[in-house]
C-alpha positions as a printed Julia matrix, in Angstrom:
240×3 Matrix{Float64}:
   2.25    6.21    4.38
   1.28    9.69    6.19
  -2.37    9.76    5.2
  -3.04    6.36    5.83
  -1.18    4.95    8.63
  -3.19    6.35   11.61
  -5.75    4.06    9.86
  -3.5     1.19    9.79
  -1.72    1.57   13.51
  -4.82   -0.19   15.42
  -4.38   -3.38   13.48
  -0.93   -3.88   15.06
  -1.7    -2.64   18.24
  -4.9    -5.3    18.48
  -2.8    -8.28   16.57
  -1.73  -10.81   19.41
   0.81  -11.82   16.2
   2.51   -8.49   16.05
   2.78   -7.9    19.93
   4.56  -11.39   20.37
   6.48  -10.96   16.84
  10.2   -10.61   17.02
  11.36  -10.67   13.16
   9.72   -8.78   10.53
   9.95   -8.55    7.16
   8.38   -5.42    5.38
   7.84   -6.7     1.8
   8.32   -4.04   -1.16
   9.55   -1.81    1.22
  10.68    1.1    -1.06
  12.76    4.02    0.6
  12.09    2.29    3.81
   9.84    5.51    5.07
   7.09    2.83    6.3
   9.09    0.51    8.32
  10.77    3.64   10.04
   7.01    5.09   11.47
   6.32    1.31   12.41
   9.92    0.74   14.41
   9.2     3.93   16.14
   6.5     2.89   17.85
   7.6    -0.65   17.87
  11.22   -0.46   18.89
  11.47   -4.28   20.35
  11.69   -6.06   16.9
  14.03   -6.59   13.94
  13.22   -5.69   10.87
  13.94   -6.4     7.18
  13.04   -4.63    4.31
  13.4    -6.0     1.02
  12.23   -4.36   -2.75
  12.84   -4.93   -6.01
  14.21   -2.0    -7.04
  17.65   -1.33   -6.04
  17.79    2.62   -6.49
  15.17    2.51   -3.66
  16.6     0.5    -1.92
  20.03    2.52   -2.07
  17.78    5.12   -0.45
  16.79    3.26    2.05
  20.29    1.88    3.21
  21.42    5.86    3.03
  19.08    7.07    5.3
  18.88    4.25    7.7
  20.07    5.2    11.37
  18.58    2.19   12.89
  20.63   -0.97   14.09
  17.33   -3.04   14.03
  16.42   -2.48   10.65
  18.51   -3.55    7.51
  17.45   -3.38    3.72
  18.26   -5.79    0.92
  17.11   -5.81   -3.02
  15.59   -8.93   -3.44
  12.59  -10.83   -5.26
   9.58  -11.92   -3.09
   9.35  -15.1    -4.77
  12.82  -15.86   -4.38
  13.1   -15.25   -0.45
  14.29  -18.0     1.38
  14.04  -17.52    5.4
  10.81  -17.04    7.77
   9.52  -14.31    9.65
   7.17  -14.0    12.43
   5.32  -11.24   11.03
   5.26   -9.99    6.92
   3.68   -6.86    6.28
   2.47   -6.7     2.48
   1.07   -3.3     1.77
   0.41   -2.0    -1.39
   2.15   -4.82   -2.96
  -0.54   -7.49   -4.47
  -2.0    -4.89   -6.9
   1.96   -5.24   -8.3
   1.59   -9.52   -8.76
  -0.53  -10.9   -11.15
  -1.31  -14.26   -8.98
  -2.74  -14.14   -5.88
  -2.77  -17.88   -5.1
   1.13  -17.88   -5.69
   1.5   -14.94   -3.42
  -0.24  -16.56   -0.83
   1.45  -20.01   -1.27
   4.85  -17.79   -0.8
   3.52  -16.12    1.92
   3.02  -19.31    3.52
   6.73  -20.11    3.18
   7.89  -17.29    4.12
   5.46  -16.43    7.47
   6.58  -18.86   10.32
   3.84  -21.2    12.0
   2.11  -19.07   14.78
   2.9   -15.69   13.03
   0.84  -13.49   10.48
   1.13  -11.63    7.1
  -0.89   -8.13    7.17
  -1.89   -6.99    3.73
  -2.75   -3.56    2.82
  -3.94   -2.51   -0.47
  -6.27   -0.19   -2.15
  -9.88   -0.24   -2.06
 -11.25    1.76   -4.66
 -15.27    1.66   -4.47
 -15.22    4.5    -1.77
 -12.79    6.93   -4.11
 -14.42   10.07   -3.78
 -14.18   13.71   -4.64
 -15.87   16.85   -3.67
 -16.42   18.84   -6.1
 -16.72   16.22   -8.72
 -13.37   15.66  -10.94
 -14.72   13.82  -14.07
 -11.33   14.25  -16.0
  -9.34   12.99  -12.9
 -11.6     9.9   -12.47
 -12.05    9.1   -16.13
  -7.83    8.74  -16.24
  -7.77    6.87  -13.18
 -10.1     4.01  -14.18
  -8.03    3.66  -17.79
  -5.03    3.33  -15.42
  -6.48    0.94  -13.73
  -7.56   -0.88  -17.14
  -4.16   -0.28  -18.59
  -2.87   -2.31  -15.64
  -5.32   -5.08  -15.93
  -4.01   -5.53  -19.49
  -0.9    -6.14  -18.42
  -2.19   -8.95  -15.77
  -2.1    -6.4   -12.34
  -5.34   -6.02  -11.09
  -6.0    -3.5    -8.43
  -9.4    -5.45   -7.45
  -7.63   -8.73   -6.98
  -6.93   -7.74   -2.71
 -10.63   -7.85   -2.46
 -10.64  -11.76   -2.83
  -7.73  -12.33   -0.71
  -9.62  -13.29    2.34
 -11.65  -15.88    0.25
  -8.71  -17.14   -1.01
  -6.83  -17.66    1.69
  -9.75  -19.53    3.67
  -9.87  -22.19    0.87
  -5.97  -22.82    2.2
  -5.23  -24.88    5.07
  -2.34  -22.89    5.98
  -4.27  -19.75    6.65
  -6.74  -18.65    9.0
  -8.37  -15.34    8.38
  -7.82  -13.19   11.55
  -9.23   -9.81   10.13
 -10.75   -8.87    6.88
 -12.18   -5.34    6.63
 -12.29   -2.07    4.42
 -11.0     1.18    5.99
 -12.06    4.89    4.8
  -9.45    7.32    4.55
 -11.13   10.88    4.62
  -9.29   14.22    4.08
 -11.11   15.83    7.42
  -8.56   14.36    9.41
  -5.93   17.24    9.96
  -3.35   17.55    7.23
  -4.55   14.95    5.05
  -6.06   17.36    2.4
  -2.54   18.41    1.71
  -1.18   14.97    1.52
  -4.27   13.89   -0.99
  -3.25   16.77   -2.91
   0.32   16.1    -2.96
   0.15   12.63   -3.57
  -2.54   12.44   -6.43
  -0.59   15.28   -8.3
   2.89   13.08   -8.27
   0.51    9.81   -9.29
  -0.46   11.66  -12.26
   3.07   12.59  -13.21
   4.44    9.27  -12.39
   1.54    7.68  -14.71
   2.38    9.9   -17.31
   6.18    9.41  -17.4
   6.59    6.1   -16.24
   3.93    3.99  -18.0
   3.85    3.42  -21.94
  -0.07    4.79  -21.43
  -1.34    6.47  -24.19
  -3.55    9.55  -22.69
  -4.23   13.27  -22.95
  -2.91   14.3   -19.59
  -3.39   17.82  -19.71
  -6.93   18.18  -19.11
  -6.14   15.92  -16.1
  -3.36   18.37  -14.57
  -5.61   21.31  -15.33
  -8.67   19.54  -13.44
  -6.47   18.6   -10.64
  -4.86   21.84  -10.08
  -8.44   23.81   -9.84
  -9.68   21.03   -7.31
  -6.25   21.69   -5.16
  -6.94   25.48   -5.02
 -10.26   24.81   -3.47
 -10.27   26.0     0.19
 -13.2    23.3     1.18
 -12.74   20.3    -1.32
 -13.46   17.09    0.29
 -12.24   13.49   -0.83
 -11.42   10.37    0.26
  -9.49    6.99   -0.26
 -10.44    3.52    1.0
  -8.0     0.75    2.5
  -8.15   -3.43    2.26
  -7.16   -4.59    5.54
  -6.65   -8.32    5.84
  -4.72  -10.34    8.55
  -3.48  -13.97    7.67
  -2.79  -16.12   10.39
  -0.16  -18.88    9.74
  -1.53  -22.07   10.79
């Protein structure tokens, strides 16, 4: 959130449907940190955060001190209410069927409202100096996910798929680069990818030699002039 939000916020400020929205769903809200960051700039809305993970919802509820934010545990495909605006941030890469996701999004997005989809755009991923062990590991992780039916590249087709549906108008579709040269971002990148390596090693049934990856990443994090960048795909779908 912290190293990407500066690139995401312009797409809220410039979206008429967002400025007019009163009810907002943050899908896959996790611990609620992102929706709190958004609410701090747009406090005139009512926010609902939903996540399938009960443990994260417990954290979100425990740390919530806002009357206009509510959290609950639930499955995306079981939501039976509508919202003026739906935030779908880093969620689609975890869903196997983009068509089914868009159909469900259409059900829960009120006519005249919008869904803002933000997900990873891996082709611009870059590290200097190079980290070949980490990049091999990342490709292996992406292949592992595809073996489970989850394709990180699926979001790149979302605008094309949505355009084929009469219920959606593509209001915006672009790729954004998030560089480590933004003040504070380099430390955030170092921390985030270190945690990512640990999460994959502990949380996935992925057979891989993680030790060279950890050693290389520790070396890279010690370089004062290191540079990296990540990419975001940002798509706003307007509900007809």
